[in-house]
Amino acid sequence: MLHLPADRLIELGESEPTNTELAHLGACAECERERRAYRALRELASAEGASVGAPLTSWDSLSAALRDEGLMTRKSAQILTLTPPGTPAVARPRRWHTGAWALRAAAALLLVAGGVVIGKSAASVEMSQPQTTAAADPTLGTVANFAGSYTSNAEALAALYRAQREYERAATFLMTNNPVADETEPDVYRARLAALDNVMQASMTALEDAPADPVINRYYIAAAGARESTLRQLQTSLPPGSRIDSY
Amino acid sequence: MTADQLILKRARDGDEEALRSLWSQHSPHIDAVVRRLCGDAELAADIAQEVWIQIFRALPGYRGEAQFGTWAHRIAVNRTLNALRKVRRIEKWEVDIDDDSAATEMDSDRGFLAESIDEAMRQLSPGARTVFVLHDVEGYTHEEIAERLGITSGGSKSQLFKARAKLRRLLAHVIDDTWPARNGSHAASAC
């Protein structure tokens, strides 16, 4: 009895044998083993299509190139930036800029961001430490002392936005320079990715109801950004050569 | 307008966060296909940025007939193949089909076992790797591959078989760990 041709066995990795071939495969363990091996190879290849590895591109580099090409012409952050009194008017996108609702939305976003900061800070404080008042905490004391120094809502909101930008810079720094590293990190990142997927899904659903809502858009995009950072952190926390197939 | 449509519209208008959102959502898979086709991390990194610029450059022409990810993936494949041609990674690759180098390759492969299909693919010749990635990993047909590479579908099929046979040897311990492979020498010999 002759073995099946090598090319035919390779082909059988993705197609069905004829009746004659089937009879041969039933009697020839070696041909059957080769057929199974090529099927296994096909499955490995298919699985490879769903895998991702370490990122090849960085947003800093890509965004600079996009600006040079004229493909990126405006920052979304402008939509929440106040113009200080006395600044000449500049052309800005119509939506999302004017109206008290936009300011309230921005303030709400900032409160959420602030809440995250406070929450993170609180988590790092020992539970036994007594709660301090603003006067006992130099930072809070500073905030308290400034509470009455604003002369207008616009001035106060401008300060809020400056704080927001500072928060975003600090959060980005912390996410990319996490000083805490232990072997449980991949699990933490996986859990965070799953949670961020839920956030993205929820905000996506909300956007279907209110596609032009700037706050919901910011949530979606912020979640996408956090997801991207976490994915990169997960990749770098895995042993060399490991890749993410799922989480 | 759905959320995705809104983001795409904003991206077409040059909105940074919308562009970043698209990149962030799709770069893992786009970067992965670029890396697989290049088989060289340094080269892949150079090409990947060009791929993304090309995707955003083509954005005004995206009409939503396919999912954005699918559309971007096609651009990534085409742009990477063009870039590879420029660096002559796949020049004269079709000549390899008739190149009777199988025995030599088999000798050089002996003793080398890849830890993963990714590592094994890097051992393939540029032409064989390109065809294998496009067909078995990315799901392109031989006709589509032939059109993109400027070859015949028969040539594509030959390269694919060559690639599979070599990968089967390199990954023998993974896909056939209970019965050592015969180094691809399974021919129509007697049982």
Coordinates of N, CA, C and O in Angstrom, one line a residue, chain A residues 73-198:
Chain A
T73 N -6.1 68.1 12.5 CA -6.1 69.6 12.5 C -6.6 70.2 13.8 O -6.5 71.4 14.0
R74 N -7.2 69.4 14.6 CA -7.7 70.1 15.9 C -7.7 69.0 17.0 O -7.9 67.8 16.8
K75 N -7.6 69.6 18.2 CA -7.6 68.8 19.4 C -9.0 68.8 19.9 O -9.6 69.9 20.1
S76 N -9.5 67.6 20.4 CA -10.9 67.6 21.0 C -10.8 68.4 22.3 O -11.9 68.9 22.7
A77 N -9.7 68.5 22.9 CA -9.6 69.1 24.2 C -10.1 70.6 24.1 O -10.6 71.2 25.1
Q78 N -10.0 71.1 22.9 CA -10.4 72.5 22.7 C -11.9 72.7 23.1 O -12.3 73.8 23.5
I79 N -12.6 71.7 22.9 CA -14.1 71.8 23.2 C -14.4 72.1 24.6 O -15.4 72.7 24.9
L80 N -13.4 71.8 25.5 CA -13.7 72.1 26.9 C -12.8 73.2 27.5 O -12.7 73.3 28.6
T81 N -12.1 73.9 26.6 CA -11.2 74.9 27.0 C -11.8 76.3 27.1 O -12.4 76.7 26.1
L82 N -11.7 76.9 28.2 CA -12.3 78.2 28.3 C -11.4 79.3 27.7 O -10.2 79.1 27.7
T83 N -11.9 80.3 27.1 CA -11.1 81.4 26.7 C -11.0 82.4 27.8 O -12.0 82.9 28.2
P84 N -9.8 82.7 28.2 CA -9.7 83.7 29.3 C -10.2 85.1 28.8 O -10.1 85.4 27.6
P85 N -10.8 85.8 29.7 CA -11.3 87.1 29.4 C -10.2 88.0 28.7 O -9.1 88.0 29.1
G86 N -10.6 88.7 27.6 CA -9.7 89.5 26.9 C -9.0 88.9 25.8 O -8.3 89.5 25.0
T87 N -9.1 87.5 25.7 CA -8.4 86.8 24.6 C -9.2 87.0 23.3 O -10.4 86.9 23.3
P88 N -8.5 87.4 22.2 CA -9.3 87.5 20.9 C -10.0 86.2 20.5 O -9.5 85.1 20.8
A89 N -11.2 86.4 19.9 CA -12.0 85.3 19.6 C -11.3 84.5 18.5 O -10.7 85.1 17.6
V90 N -11.3 83.2 18.6 CA -10.8 82.3 17.5 C -11.9 81.4 17.0 O -12.8 81.1 17.8
A91 N -11.7 80.9 15.8 CA -12.7 80.0 15.2 C -12.7 78.7 16.0 O -11.6 78.1 16.3
R92 N -13.8 78.2 16.5 CA -13.9 77.0 17.2 C -15.1 76.2 16.7 O -16.0 76.8 16.1
P93 N -15.0 74.9 16.8 CA -16.2 74.1 16.4 C -17.5 74.7 17.0 O -17.5 75.0 18.2
R94 N -18.6 74.6 16.3 CA -19.8 75.2 16.8 C -20.3 74.5 18.0 O -20.7 75.0 19.0
R95 N -20.4 73.1 17.9 CA -21.0 72.4 19.0 C -20.1 72.4 20.2 O -18.9 72.6 20.1
W96 N -20.7 72.1 21.3 CA -19.9 71.8 22.5 C -19.2 73.0 23.1 O -18.5 72.8 24.1
H97 N -19.3 74.2 22.6 CA -18.5 75.3 23.1 C -19.2 76.2 23.9 O -18.7 76.8 24.9
T98 N -20.4 76.5 23.5 CA -21.1 77.6 24.2 C -22.3 77.0 25.0 O -22.7 75.8 24.8
G99 N -22.8 77.7 25.9 CA -23.9 77.3 26.7 C -23.5 76.7 28.0 O -22.5 76.1 28.2
A100 N -24.4 77.0 29.0 CA -24.1 76.6 30.3 C -24.0 75.1 30.5 O -23.2 74.5 31.3
W101 N -24.8 74.4 29.6 CA -24.8 72.9 29.7 C -23.4 72.3 29.4 O -23.0 71.4 30.1
A102 N -22.7 72.9 28.5 CA -21.3 72.4 28.2 C -20.4 72.7 29.4 O -19.6 71.8 29.7
L103 N -20.5 73.8 30.0 CA -19.7 74.1 31.2 C -20.0 73.1 32.3 O -19.1 72.6 33.0
R104 N -21.3 72.9 32.5 CA -21.7 71.9 33.5 C -21.2 70.5 33.2 O -20.7 69.8 34.1
A105 N -21.2 70.2 32.0 CA -20.7 68.9 31.6 C -19.2 68.7 31.9 O -18.8 67.7 32.4
A106 N -18.5 69.8 31.5 CA -17.1 69.8 31.8 C -16.8 69.7 33.3 O -15.9 69.0 33.7
A107 N -17.5 70.5 34.0 CA -17.3 70.5 35.5 C -17.6 69.1 36.0 O -16.9 68.6 36.9
A108 N -18.7 68.4 35.5 CA -19.0 67.1 35.9 C -17.9 66.1 35.6 O -17.5 65.3 36.5
L109 N -17.3 66.3 34.4 CA -16.2 65.4 34.1 C -15.1 65.6 35.0 O -14.4 64.6 35.4
L110 N -14.8 66.8 35.3 CA -13.7 67.1 36.2 C -14.0 66.5 37.6 O -13.0 66.0 38.2
L111 N -15.2 66.6 38.0 CA -15.5 66.0 39.3 C -15.3 64.5 39.3 O -14.7 64.0 40.3
V112 N -15.6 63.9 38.2 CA -15.4 62.4 38.1 C -13.9 62.2 38.2 O -13.4 61.3 38.9
A113 N -13.1 63.0 37.4 CA -11.7 62.8 37.4 C -11.1 63.0 38.8 O -10.3 62.3 39.3
G114 N -11.6 64.1 39.4 CA -11.2 64.4 40.8 C -11.5 63.3 41.7 O -10.7 62.9 42.6
G115 N -12.7 62.7 41.5 CA -13.1 61.6 42.4 C -12.1 60.4 42.2 O -11.8 59.8 43.2
V116 N -11.7 60.2 41.0 CA -10.7 59.1 40.8 C -9.4 59.4 41.6 O -8.9 58.5 42.2
V117 N -8.9 60.6 41.5 CA -7.7 61.0 42.1 C -7.9 60.8 43.6 O -7.0 60.2 44.3
I118 N -9.0 61.3 44.2 CA -9.2 61.2 45.6 C -9.3 59.7 46.0 O -8.7 59.3 47.0
G119 N -10.0 59.0 45.2 CA -10.1 57.6 45.5 C -8.8 56.8 45.5 O -8.5 56.1 46.4
K120 N -8.0 57.2 44.5 CA -6.7 56.5 44.4 C -5.8 56.9 45.6 O -5.1 56.1 46.2
S121 N -5.9 58.2 46.0 CA -5.1 58.7 47.1 C -5.6 58.0 48.4 O -4.8 57.5 49.2
A122 N -6.9 57.9 48.5 CA -7.5 57.3 49.7 C -7.0 55.9 49.9 O -6.7 55.4 51.0
A123 N -6.9 55.2 48.7 CA -6.6 53.8 48.8 C -5.2 53.6 49.3 O -4.8 52.5 49.8
S124 N -4.3 54.6 49.0 CA -2.9 54.4 49.4 C -2.7 54.8 50.9 O -1.6 54.7 51.4
V125 N -3.7 55.4 51.5 CA -3.5 55.8 52.9 C -3.9 54.7 53.8 O -4.9 54.0 53.6
E126 N -3.1 54.5 54.8 CA -3.4 53.4 55.8 C -4.8 53.7 56.4 O -5.2 54.8 56.8
M127 N -5.5 52.6 56.6 CA -6.9 52.7 57.1 C -6.9 53.3 58.5 O -7.8 53.9 59.0
S128 N -5.8 53.0 59.2 CA -5.8 53.5 60.6 C -5.5 55.0 60.8 O -5.7 55.6 61.8
Q129 N -5.1 55.6 59.7 CA -4.8 57.0 59.7 C -6.1 57.8 59.9 O -7.0 57.6 59.2
P130 N -6.1 58.6 60.9 CA -7.3 59.4 61.2 C -7.6 60.4 60.0 O -6.7 60.8 59.3
Q131 N -8.9 60.6 59.8 CA -9.3 61.5 58.7 C -8.8 62.9 59.1 O -9.0 63.3 60.2
T132 N -8.3 63.6 58.2 CA -7.8 64.9 58.4 C -8.7 66.0 57.9 O -9.5 65.7 56.9
T133 N -8.7 67.1 58.4 CA -9.5 68.2 57.9 C -8.7 69.0 56.9 O -7.4 68.8 56.8
A134 N -9.3 69.9 56.2 CA -8.6 70.7 55.2 C -7.5 71.5 55.9 O -6.4 71.6 55.3
A135 N -7.7 71.9 57.1 CA -6.7 72.7 57.8 C -5.5 71.9 58.1 O -4.3 72.4 58.1
A136 N -5.7 70.6 58.4 CA -4.5 69.7 58.8 C -3.8 69.3 57.6 O -2.6 68.9 57.7
D137 N -4.4 69.3 56.4 CA -3.7 68.8 55.2 C -3.2 70.0 54.4 O -4.1 70.8 54.0
P138 N -1.9 70.2 54.2 CA -1.4 71.4 53.5 C -2.1 71.6 52.2 O -2.4 72.7 51.8
T139 N -2.3 70.5 51.4 CA -2.8 70.6 50.1 C -4.3 71.1 50.1 O -4.7 72.0 49.5
L140 N -5.0 70.4 51.0 CA -6.4 70.8 51.1 C -6.5 72.2 51.7 O -7.4 73.0 51.3
G141 N -5.6 72.5 52.6 CA -5.7 73.8 53.1 C -5.5 74.9 52.1 O -6.1 75.9 52.1
T142 N -4.5 74.6 51.1 CA -4.3 75.6 50.1 C -5.6 75.8 49.2 O -6.0 76.9 48.9
V143 N -6.2 74.6 48.9 CA -7.5 74.7 48.2 C -8.5 75.5 48.9 O -9.2 76.4 48.4
A144 N -8.6 75.3 50.3 CA -9.6 75.9 51.0 C -9.3 77.5 51.1 O -10.2 78.3 51.0
N145 N -8.0 77.8 51.2 CA -7.7 79.2 51.2 C -8.0 79.9 50.0 O -8.3 81.1 50.0
F146 N -8.0 79.2 48.8 CA -8.2 79.9 47.6 C -9.7 79.9 47.2 O -10.1 80.5 46.3
A147 N -10.5 79.3 48.1 CA -11.9 79.1 47.7 C -12.6 80.4 47.5 O -13.5 80.5 46.6
G148 N -12.2 81.5 48.2 CA -12.9 82.7 47.9 C -12.2 83.7 47.1 O -12.6 84.9 47.0
S149 N -11.2 83.2 46.4 CA -10.3 84.2 45.6 C -10.7 84.4 44.2 O -10.2 85.2 43.5
Y150 N -11.7 83.6 43.7 CA -12.1 83.8 42.3 C -13.2 84.9 42.2 O -14.0 85.1 43.1
T151 N -13.0 85.7 41.1 CA -13.9 86.8 40.9 C -15.1 86.5 40.0 O -16.0 87.3 39.9
S152 N -15.0 85.4 39.3 CA -16.1 85.0 38.4 C -16.2 83.5 38.2 O -15.2 82.8 38.5
N153 N -17.3 83.1 37.7 CA -17.5 81.6 37.4 C -16.4 81.2 36.4 O -15.9 80.1 36.4
A154 N -16.3 82.1 35.4 CA -15.3 81.7 34.3 C -13.9 81.5 34.8 O -13.2 80.6 34.4
E155 N -13.5 82.4 35.7 CA -12.2 82.2 36.3 C -12.1 80.9 37.1 O -11.1 80.2 37.0
A156 N -13.1 80.6 37.9 CA -13.1 79.4 38.6 C -13.1 78.1 37.7 O -12.3 77.2 37.9
L157 N -13.9 78.2 36.6 CA -13.9 77.1 35.7 C -12.6 76.9 35.0 O -12.1 75.8 34.7
A158 N -11.9 78.1 34.7 CA -10.6 78.0 34.0 C -9.6 77.3 34.9 O -8.8 76.5 34.4
A159 N -9.7 77.6 36.2 CA -8.8 76.9 37.1 C -9.1 75.4 37.2 O -8.2 74.6 37.2
L160 N -10.4 75.1 37.1 CA -10.8 73.7 37.1 C -10.2 73.0 35.9 O -9.7 71.9 36.0
Y161 N -10.3 73.6 34.8 CA -9.8 73.0 33.5 C -8.3 72.8 33.6 O -7.7 71.8 33.1
R162 N -7.6 73.8 34.2 CA -6.1 73.7 34.3 C -5.8 72.5 35.2 O -5.0 71.7 34.9
A163 N -6.6 72.3 36.2 CA -6.4 71.2 37.1 C -6.7 69.9 36.4 O -6.0 68.9 36.6
Q164 N -7.7 69.9 35.6 CA -8.1 68.7 34.8 C -6.9 68.3 33.9 O -6.5 67.1 33.9
R165 N -6.4 69.3 33.2 CA -5.3 68.9 32.3 C -4.1 68.4 33.1 O -3.4 67.5 32.7
E166 N -3.8 69.0 34.3 CA -2.7 68.6 35.1 C -3.0 67.1 35.6 O -2.1 66.3 35.6
Y167 N -4.3 66.9 36.0 CA -4.6 65.5 36.4 C -4.4 64.5 35.3 O -3.8 63.5 35.5
E168 N -4.8 64.9 34.0 CA -4.6 64.0 32.9 C -3.1 63.7 32.7 O -2.7 62.6 32.4
R169 N -2.3 64.7 32.8 CA -0.8 64.5 32.6 C -0.3 63.6 33.7 O 0.5 62.7 33.4
A170 N -0.7 63.9 34.9 CA -0.2 63.1 36.0 C -0.7 61.6 35.9 O 0.1 60.7 36.1
A171 N -2.0 61.4 35.5 CA -2.5 60.1 35.4 C -1.8 59.3 34.3 O -1.4 58.1 34.4
T172 N -1.5 60.0 33.2 CA -0.7 59.4 32.1 C 0.6 59.0 32.6 O 1.1 57.9 32.3
F173 N 1.3 59.9 33.3 CA 2.6 59.6 33.8 C 2.6 58.3 34.7 O 3.4 57.4 34.6
L174 N 1.6 58.3 35.6 CA 1.5 57.2 36.6 C 1.2 55.9 35.8 O 1.7 54.8 36.2
M175 N 0.4 56.0 34.8 CA 0.0 54.8 34.1 C 1.2 54.2 33.3 O 1.4 53.0 33.1
T176 N 2.1 55.1 32.9 CA 3.3 54.6 32.1 C 4.5 54.4 33.0 O 5.5 53.9 32.5
N177 N 4.5 54.9 34.2 CA 5.6 54.7 35.1 C 5.2 54.1 36.4 O 5.5 54.6 37.5
N178 N 4.4 53.1 36.4 CA 3.9 52.5 37.6 C 5.0 51.9 38.4 O 5.7 51.0 38.0
P179 N 5.3 52.5 39.6 CA 6.4 52.0 40.4 C 6.1 50.7 41.1 O 7.0 50.1 41.5
V180 N 4.9 50.3 41.1 CA 4.6 49.0 41.8 C 4.6 47.9 40.8 O 3.8 48.0 39.8
A181 N 5.4 46.9 41.0 CA 5.4 45.8 40.0 C 5.5 44.5 40.8 O 6.4 44.3 41.6
D182 N 4.6 43.6 40.6 CA 4.7 42.3 41.2 C 4.1 41.3 40.3 O 3.5 41.7 39.2
E183 N 4.2 40.1 40.6 CA 3.8 39.0 39.7 C 2.3 38.9 39.5 O 1.9 38.2 38.6
T184 N 1.6 39.7 40.3 CA 0.1 39.6 40.1 C -0.3 40.6 39.1 O -1.5 40.6 38.7
E185 N 0.6 41.5 38.6 CA 0.1 42.5 37.7 C -0.7 42.1 36.5 O -1.7 42.6 36.2
P186 N -0.2 41.0 35.8 CA -1.0 40.6 34.6 C -2.5 40.4 34.9 O -3.4 40.7 34.2
D187 N -2.7 39.8 36.1 CA -4.1 39.5 36.5 C -4.9 40.8 36.7 O -6.0 41.0 36.4
V188 N -4.1 41.8 37.4 CA -4.8 43.1 37.6 C -5.1 43.7 36.3 O -6.2 44.3 36.1
Y189 N -4.2 43.7 35.3 CA -4.4 44.3 34.0 C -5.5 43.6 33.3 O -6.3 44.3 32.6
R190 N -5.6 42.3 33.4 CA -6.7 41.6 32.7 C -8.0 42.0 33.3 O -9.0 42.3 32.5
A191 N -8.1 42.1 34.6 CA -9.3 42.5 35.2 C -9.7 43.9 34.8 O -10.9 44.2 34.5
R192 N -8.7 44.8 34.8 CA -8.9 46.2 34.4 C -9.4 46.2 32.9 O -10.4 47.0 32.6
L193 N -8.8 45.4 32.1 CA -9.2 45.4 30.7 C -10.7 45.0 30.5 O -11.5 45.6 29.8
A194 N -11.1 43.9 31.3 CA -12.4 43.5 31.3 C -13.4 44.6 31.7 O -14.5 44.8 31.1
A195 N -13.0 45.3 32.8 CA -13.8 46.4 33.3 C -13.9 47.5 32.3 O -15.0 48.0 32.1
L196 N -12.8 47.8 31.7 CA -12.8 48.9 30.7 C -13.7 48.5 29.5 O -14.3 49.4 28.9
D197 N -13.7 47.2 29.1 CA -14.5 46.8 28.0 C -16.0 47.1 28.4 O -16.8 47.5 27.5
N198 N -16.3 46.8 29.6 CA -17.7 47.1 30.1 C -18.0 48.6 30.0 O -19.1 49.0 29.6

